[in-house]
PDB file of C-alpha atoms in Angstrom:
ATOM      1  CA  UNK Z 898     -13.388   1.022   0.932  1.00  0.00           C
ATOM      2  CA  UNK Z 899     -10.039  -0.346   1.067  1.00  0.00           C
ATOM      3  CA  UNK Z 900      -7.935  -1.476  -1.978  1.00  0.00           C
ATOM      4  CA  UNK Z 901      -5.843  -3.747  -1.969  1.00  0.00           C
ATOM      5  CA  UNK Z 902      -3.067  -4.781  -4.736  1.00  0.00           C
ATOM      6  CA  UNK Z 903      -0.286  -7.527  -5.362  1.00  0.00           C
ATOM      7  CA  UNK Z 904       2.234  -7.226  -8.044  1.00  0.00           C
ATOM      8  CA  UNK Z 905       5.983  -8.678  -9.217  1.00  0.00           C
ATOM      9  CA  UNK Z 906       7.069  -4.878  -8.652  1.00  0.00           C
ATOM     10  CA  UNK Z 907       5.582  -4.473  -5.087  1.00  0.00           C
ATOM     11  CA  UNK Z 908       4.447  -7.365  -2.668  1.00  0.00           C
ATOM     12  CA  UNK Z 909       1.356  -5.550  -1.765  1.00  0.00           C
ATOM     13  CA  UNK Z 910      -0.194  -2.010  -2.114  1.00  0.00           C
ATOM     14  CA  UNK Z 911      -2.796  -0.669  -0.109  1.00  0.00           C
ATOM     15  CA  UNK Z 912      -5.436   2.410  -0.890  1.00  0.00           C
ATOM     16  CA  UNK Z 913      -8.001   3.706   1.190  1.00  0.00           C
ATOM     17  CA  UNK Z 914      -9.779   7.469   1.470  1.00  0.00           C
ATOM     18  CA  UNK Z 915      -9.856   9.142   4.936  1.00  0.00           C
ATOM     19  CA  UNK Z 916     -12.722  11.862   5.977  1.00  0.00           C
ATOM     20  CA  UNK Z 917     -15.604  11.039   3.916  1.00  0.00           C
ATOM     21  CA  UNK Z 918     -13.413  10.624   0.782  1.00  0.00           C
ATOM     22  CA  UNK Z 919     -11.659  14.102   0.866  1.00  0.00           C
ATOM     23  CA  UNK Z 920      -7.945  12.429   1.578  1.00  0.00           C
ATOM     24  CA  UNK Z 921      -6.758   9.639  -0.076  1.00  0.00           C
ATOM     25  CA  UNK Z 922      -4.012   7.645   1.906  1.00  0.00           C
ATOM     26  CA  UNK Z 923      -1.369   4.705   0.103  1.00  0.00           C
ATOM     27  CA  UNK Z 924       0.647   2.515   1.713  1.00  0.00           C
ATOM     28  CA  UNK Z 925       3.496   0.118   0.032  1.00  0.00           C
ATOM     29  CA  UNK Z 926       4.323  -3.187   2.487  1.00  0.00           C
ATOM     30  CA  UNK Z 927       7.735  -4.334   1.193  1.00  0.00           C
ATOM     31  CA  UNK Z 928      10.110  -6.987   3.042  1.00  0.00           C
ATOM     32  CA  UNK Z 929      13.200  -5.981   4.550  1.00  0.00           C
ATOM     33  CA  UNK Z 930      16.361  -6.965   2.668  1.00  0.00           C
ATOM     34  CA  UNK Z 931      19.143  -7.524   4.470  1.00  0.00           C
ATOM     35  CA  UNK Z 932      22.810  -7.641   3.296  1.00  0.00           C
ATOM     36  CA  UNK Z 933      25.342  -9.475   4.733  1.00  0.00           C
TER      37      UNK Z 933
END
């Protein structure tokens, strides 16, 4: 099963479980910001 969420705070978080639910892995997708 793969979660996925979308907030103001974070464009979009994603949550999933890895061998047969004993891990747990998050990721955080963000843009880039670039300064000039």
């Amino acid at each position: 099963e793969v979660t996925l969420q979308i907030g103001n705070d974070f464009p979009i978080k994603i949550n999933f479980e890895i061998a047969g639910g004993r891990g747990k892995v998050g990721y955080l997708l963000a843009p880039r910001i670039e300064s000039e």
